[in-house]
mmCIF file of C-alpha atoms and ligand atoms in Angstrom:
data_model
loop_
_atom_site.group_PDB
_atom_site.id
_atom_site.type_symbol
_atom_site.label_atom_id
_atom_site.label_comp_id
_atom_site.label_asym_id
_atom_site.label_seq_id
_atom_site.Cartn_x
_atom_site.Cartn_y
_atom_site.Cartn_z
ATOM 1 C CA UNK O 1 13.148 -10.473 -19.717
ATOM 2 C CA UNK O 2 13.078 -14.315 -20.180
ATOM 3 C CA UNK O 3 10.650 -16.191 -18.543
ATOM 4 C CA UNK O 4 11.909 -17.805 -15.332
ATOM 5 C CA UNK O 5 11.580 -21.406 -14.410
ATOM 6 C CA UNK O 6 9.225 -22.597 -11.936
ATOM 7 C CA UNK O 7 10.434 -22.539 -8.179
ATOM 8 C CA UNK O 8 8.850 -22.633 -4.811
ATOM 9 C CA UNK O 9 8.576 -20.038 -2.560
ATOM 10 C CA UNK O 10 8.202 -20.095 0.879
ATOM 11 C CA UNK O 11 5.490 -18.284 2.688
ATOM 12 C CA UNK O 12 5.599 -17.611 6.088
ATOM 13 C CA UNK O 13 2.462 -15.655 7.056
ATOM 14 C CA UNK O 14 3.410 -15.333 10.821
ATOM 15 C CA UNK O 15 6.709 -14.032 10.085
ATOM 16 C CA UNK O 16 5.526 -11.939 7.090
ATOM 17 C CA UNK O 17 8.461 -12.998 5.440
ATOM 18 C CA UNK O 18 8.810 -14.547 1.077
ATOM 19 C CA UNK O 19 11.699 -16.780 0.568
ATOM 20 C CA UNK O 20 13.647 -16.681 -1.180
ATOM 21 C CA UNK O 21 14.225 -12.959 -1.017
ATOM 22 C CA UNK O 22 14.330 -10.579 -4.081
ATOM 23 C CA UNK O 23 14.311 -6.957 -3.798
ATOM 24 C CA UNK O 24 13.459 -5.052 -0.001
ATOM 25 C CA UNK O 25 11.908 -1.806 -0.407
ATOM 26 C CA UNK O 26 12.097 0.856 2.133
ATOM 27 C CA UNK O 27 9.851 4.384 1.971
ATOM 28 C CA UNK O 28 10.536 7.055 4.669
ATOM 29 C CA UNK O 29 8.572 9.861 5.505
ATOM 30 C CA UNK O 30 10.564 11.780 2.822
ATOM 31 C CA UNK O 31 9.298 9.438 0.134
ATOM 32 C CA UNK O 32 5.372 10.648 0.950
ATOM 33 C CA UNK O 33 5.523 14.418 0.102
ATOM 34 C CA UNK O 34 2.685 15.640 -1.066
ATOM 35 C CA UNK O 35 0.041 12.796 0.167
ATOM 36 C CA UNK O 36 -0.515 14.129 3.950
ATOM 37 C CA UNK O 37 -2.822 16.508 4.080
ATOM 38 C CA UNK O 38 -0.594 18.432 6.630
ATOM 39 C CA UNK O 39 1.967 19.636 4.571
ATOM 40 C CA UNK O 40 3.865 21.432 7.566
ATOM 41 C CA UNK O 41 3.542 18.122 10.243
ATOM 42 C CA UNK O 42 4.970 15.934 7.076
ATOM 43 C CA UNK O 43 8.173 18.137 6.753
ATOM 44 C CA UNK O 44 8.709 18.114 10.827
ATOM 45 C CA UNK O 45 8.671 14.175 11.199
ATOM 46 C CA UNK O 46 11.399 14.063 8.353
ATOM 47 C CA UNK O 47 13.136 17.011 10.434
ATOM 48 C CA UNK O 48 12.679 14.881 13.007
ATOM 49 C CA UNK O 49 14.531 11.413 12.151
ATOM 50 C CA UNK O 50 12.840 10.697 8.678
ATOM 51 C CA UNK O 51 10.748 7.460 10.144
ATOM 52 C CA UNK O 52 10.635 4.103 7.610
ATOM 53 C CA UNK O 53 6.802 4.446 7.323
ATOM 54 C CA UNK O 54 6.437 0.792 5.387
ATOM 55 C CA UNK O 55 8.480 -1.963 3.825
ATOM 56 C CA UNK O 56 7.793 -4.306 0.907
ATOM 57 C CA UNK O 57 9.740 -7.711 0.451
ATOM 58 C CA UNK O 58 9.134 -8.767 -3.299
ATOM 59 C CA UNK O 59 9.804 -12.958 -4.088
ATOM 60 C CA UNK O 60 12.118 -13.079 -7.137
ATOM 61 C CA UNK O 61 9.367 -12.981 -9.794
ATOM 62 C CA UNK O 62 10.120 -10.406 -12.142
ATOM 63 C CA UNK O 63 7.975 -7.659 -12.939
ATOM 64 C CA UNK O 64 7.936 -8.341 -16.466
ATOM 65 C CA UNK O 65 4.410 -8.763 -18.692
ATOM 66 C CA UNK O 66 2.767 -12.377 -17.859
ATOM 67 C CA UNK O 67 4.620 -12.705 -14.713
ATOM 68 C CA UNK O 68 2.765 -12.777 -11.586
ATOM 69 C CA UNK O 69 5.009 -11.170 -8.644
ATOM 70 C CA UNK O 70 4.264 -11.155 -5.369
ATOM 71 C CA UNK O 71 5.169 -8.941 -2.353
ATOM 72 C CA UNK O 72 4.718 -8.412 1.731
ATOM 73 C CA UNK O 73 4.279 -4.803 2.923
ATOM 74 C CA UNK O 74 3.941 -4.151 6.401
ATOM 75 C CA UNK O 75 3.289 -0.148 7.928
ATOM 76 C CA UNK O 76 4.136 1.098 10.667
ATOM 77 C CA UNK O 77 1.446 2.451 13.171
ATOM 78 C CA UNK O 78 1.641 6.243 13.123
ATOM 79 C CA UNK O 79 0.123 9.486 12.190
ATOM 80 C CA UNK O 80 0.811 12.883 10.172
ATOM 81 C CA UNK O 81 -1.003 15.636 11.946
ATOM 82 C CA UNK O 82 -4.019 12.785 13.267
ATOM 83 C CA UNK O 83 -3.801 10.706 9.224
ATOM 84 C CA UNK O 84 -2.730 7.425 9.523
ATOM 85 C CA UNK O 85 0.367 6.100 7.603
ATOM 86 C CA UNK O 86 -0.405 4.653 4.821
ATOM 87 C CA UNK O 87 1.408 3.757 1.625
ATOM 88 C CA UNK O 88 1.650 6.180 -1.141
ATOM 89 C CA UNK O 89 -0.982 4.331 -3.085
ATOM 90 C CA UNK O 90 -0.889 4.217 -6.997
ATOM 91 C CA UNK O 91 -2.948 3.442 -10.260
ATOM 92 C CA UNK O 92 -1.906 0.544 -12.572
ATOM 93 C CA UNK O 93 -1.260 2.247 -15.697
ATOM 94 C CA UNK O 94 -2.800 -0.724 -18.049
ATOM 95 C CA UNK O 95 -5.558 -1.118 -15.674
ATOM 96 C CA UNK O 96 -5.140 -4.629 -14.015
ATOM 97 C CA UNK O 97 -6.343 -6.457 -11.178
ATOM 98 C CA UNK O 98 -4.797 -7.215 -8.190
ATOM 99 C CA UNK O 99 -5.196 -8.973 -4.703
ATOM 100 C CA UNK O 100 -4.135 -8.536 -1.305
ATOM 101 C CA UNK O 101 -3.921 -11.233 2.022
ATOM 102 C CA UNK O 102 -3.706 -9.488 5.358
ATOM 103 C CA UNK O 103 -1.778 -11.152 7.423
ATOM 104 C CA UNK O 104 -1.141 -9.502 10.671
ATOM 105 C CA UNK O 105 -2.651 -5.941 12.629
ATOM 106 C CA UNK O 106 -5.407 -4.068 11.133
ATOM 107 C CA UNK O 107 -5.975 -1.978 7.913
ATOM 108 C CA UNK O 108 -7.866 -0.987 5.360
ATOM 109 C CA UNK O 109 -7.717 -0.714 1.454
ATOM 110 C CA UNK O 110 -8.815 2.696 -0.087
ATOM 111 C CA UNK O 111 -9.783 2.924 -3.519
ATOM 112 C CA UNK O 112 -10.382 4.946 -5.732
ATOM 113 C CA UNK O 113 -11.641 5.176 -9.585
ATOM 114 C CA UNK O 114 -11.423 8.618 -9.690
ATOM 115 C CA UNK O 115 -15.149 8.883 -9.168
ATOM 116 C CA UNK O 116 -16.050 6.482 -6.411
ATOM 117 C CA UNK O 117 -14.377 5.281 -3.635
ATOM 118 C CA UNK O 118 -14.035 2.278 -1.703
ATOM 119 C CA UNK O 119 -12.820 1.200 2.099
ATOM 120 C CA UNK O 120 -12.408 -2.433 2.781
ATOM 121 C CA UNK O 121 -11.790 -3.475 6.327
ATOM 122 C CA UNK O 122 -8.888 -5.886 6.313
ATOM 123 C CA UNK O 123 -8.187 -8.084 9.102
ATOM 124 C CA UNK O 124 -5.609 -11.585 9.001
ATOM 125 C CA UNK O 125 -7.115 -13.754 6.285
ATOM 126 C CA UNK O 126 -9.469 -11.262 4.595
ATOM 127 C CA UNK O 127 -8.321 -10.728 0.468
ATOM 128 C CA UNK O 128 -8.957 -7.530 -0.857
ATOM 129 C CA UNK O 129 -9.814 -7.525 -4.196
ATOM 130 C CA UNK O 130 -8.643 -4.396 -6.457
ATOM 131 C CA UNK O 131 -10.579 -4.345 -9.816
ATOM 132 C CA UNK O 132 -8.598 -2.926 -12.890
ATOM 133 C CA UNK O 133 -9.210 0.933 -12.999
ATOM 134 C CA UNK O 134 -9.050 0.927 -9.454
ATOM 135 C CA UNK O 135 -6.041 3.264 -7.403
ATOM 136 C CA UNK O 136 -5.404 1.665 -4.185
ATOM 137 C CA UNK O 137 -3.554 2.510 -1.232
ATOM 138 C CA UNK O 138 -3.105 0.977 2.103
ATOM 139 C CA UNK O 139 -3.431 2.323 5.424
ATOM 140 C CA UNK O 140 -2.345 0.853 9.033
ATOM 141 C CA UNK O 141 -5.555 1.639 11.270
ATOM 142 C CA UNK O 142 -4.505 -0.398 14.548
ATOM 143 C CA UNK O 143 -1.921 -0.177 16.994
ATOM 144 C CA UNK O 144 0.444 -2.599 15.914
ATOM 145 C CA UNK O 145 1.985 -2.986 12.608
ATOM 146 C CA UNK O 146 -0.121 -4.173 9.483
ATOM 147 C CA UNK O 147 0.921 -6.798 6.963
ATOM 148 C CA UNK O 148 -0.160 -7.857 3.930
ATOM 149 C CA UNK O 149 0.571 -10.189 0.935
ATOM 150 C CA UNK O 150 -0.077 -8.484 -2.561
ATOM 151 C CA UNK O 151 -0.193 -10.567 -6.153
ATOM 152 C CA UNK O 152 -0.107 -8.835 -9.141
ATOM 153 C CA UNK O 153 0.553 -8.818 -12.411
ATOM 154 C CA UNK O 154 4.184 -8.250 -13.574
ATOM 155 C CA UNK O 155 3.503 -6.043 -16.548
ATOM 156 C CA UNK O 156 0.885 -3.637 -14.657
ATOM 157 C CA UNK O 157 3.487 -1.079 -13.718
ATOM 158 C CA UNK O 158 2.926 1.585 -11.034
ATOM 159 C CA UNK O 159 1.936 5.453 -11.723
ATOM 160 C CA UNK O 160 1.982 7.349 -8.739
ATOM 161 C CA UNK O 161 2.044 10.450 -10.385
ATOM 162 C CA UNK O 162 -1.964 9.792 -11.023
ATOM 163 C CA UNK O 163 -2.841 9.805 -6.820
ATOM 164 C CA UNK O 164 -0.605 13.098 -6.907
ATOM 165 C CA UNK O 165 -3.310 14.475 -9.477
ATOM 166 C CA UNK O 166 -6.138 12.941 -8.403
ATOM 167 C CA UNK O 167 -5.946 11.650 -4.792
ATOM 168 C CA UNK O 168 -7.790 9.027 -3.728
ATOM 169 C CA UNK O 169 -10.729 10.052 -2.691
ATOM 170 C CA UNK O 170 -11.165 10.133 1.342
ATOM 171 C CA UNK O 171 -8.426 10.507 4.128
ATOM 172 C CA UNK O 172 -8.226 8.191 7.172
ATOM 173 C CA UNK O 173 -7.682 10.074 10.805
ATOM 174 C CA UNK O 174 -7.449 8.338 13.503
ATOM 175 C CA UNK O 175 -9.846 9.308 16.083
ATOM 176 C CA UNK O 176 -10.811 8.639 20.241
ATOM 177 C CA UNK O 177 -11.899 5.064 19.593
ATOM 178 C CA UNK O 178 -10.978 3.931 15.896
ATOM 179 C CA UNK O 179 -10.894 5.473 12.602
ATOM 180 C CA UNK O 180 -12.667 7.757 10.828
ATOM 181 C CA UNK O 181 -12.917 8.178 6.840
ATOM 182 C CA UNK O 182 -12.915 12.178 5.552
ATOM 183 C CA UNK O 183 -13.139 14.232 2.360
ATOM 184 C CA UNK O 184 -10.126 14.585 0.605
ATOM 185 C CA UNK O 185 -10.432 18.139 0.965
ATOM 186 C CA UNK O 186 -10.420 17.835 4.465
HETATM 187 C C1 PAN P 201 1.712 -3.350 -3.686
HETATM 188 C C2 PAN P 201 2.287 -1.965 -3.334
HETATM 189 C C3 PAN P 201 2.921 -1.888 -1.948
HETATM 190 C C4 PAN P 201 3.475 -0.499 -1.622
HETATM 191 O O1 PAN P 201 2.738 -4.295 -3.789
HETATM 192 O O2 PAN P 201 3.208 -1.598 -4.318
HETATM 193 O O3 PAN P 201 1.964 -2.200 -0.973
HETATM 194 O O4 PAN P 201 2.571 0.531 -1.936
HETATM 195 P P1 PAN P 201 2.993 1.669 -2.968
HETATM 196 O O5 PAN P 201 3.464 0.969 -4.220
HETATM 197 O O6 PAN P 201 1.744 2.453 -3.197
HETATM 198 O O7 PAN P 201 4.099 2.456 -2.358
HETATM 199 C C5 PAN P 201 0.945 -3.185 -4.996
HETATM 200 O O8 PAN P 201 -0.141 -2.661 -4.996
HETATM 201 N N1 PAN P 201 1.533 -3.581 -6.146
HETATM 202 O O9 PAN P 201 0.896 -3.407 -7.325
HETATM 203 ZN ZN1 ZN P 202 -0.885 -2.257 -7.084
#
């Protein structure tokens, strides 16, 4: 890919919203097999209408090596079986960095270096910082949905294949009067 010229983009943190737009992702229930630890309550809410757990709205930056994309997710407030919906979370194959803005709800960033694992709270304006090495995934603990602004770079790529193998680490139920933070085996 040829490097692109610069541009502006807008950034409209109350909206959520990049312009202008490049590619709109969408990932349904279906898309999350195999991350909820309720295997049986996963395949009945796909039964049952297939919900659009998150979005992501990428600016035009490509994600090319040296490029520097950005993107807005924003999940849904839910649960699978008392887990809250989350994204599928994934490693970067050639171990970079990353940050994330939230802009709106509440959340939290799990990681997870296949040894340790990390929860940051993330409310508007806090930046998450995701060290190279580092699966991450994000998870909608409030009762509203929960945005955030991610920057990373172009060439890191995306293996989701390695939270398949690995997980990442703890599961996130929601309980009476919050959240609560389990054992993957759990
Ligand atoms: C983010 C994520 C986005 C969706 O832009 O890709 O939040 O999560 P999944 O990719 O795990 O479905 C990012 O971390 N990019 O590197
Ligand atoms: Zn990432």
């Amino acid at each position: 890919t040829p490097p692109i010229s610069p541009f502006a983009i807008r950034f409209d943190a109350e909206a959520a919203t990049l312009s202008p737009e490049g590619p709109t992702l969408e990932r349904r229930m279906s898309d999350l097999e195999g991350l909820f630890a309720d295997h049986d309550a996963w395949q009945a809410a796909v039964a049952d209408g297939d919900p659009v757990v998150y979005r992501v709205q990428s600016s035009p930056v490509p994600e090319a090596d040296r490029e520097l994309p950005q993107s807005i997710t924003t999940i849904e407030r839910g649960t699978t079986a008392g887990e809250c919906w989350m994204t599928k979370g994934h490693q970067h194959p050639n171990h970079q960095g990353e940050i994330y803005l939230a802009l709106h709800g509440t959340g939290g960033l799990l990681m997870f270096d296949g040894d340790r694992v990390e929860w940051l709270d993330m409310t508007p304006g806090t930046i998450g910082y995701i060290p190279p090495g580092w699966a991450h995934r994000s998870v909608n603990v409030g009762d509203e949905p929960y945005s955030f602004l991610a920057v990373y770079p172009g060439g890191a790529g995306h293996d989701y294949g390695w939270v398949l193998e690995h997980g990442m680490g703890n599961r996130i139920h929601r309980t009476g009067d919050g959240f609560a933070l389990r054992p993957y085996s759990a």
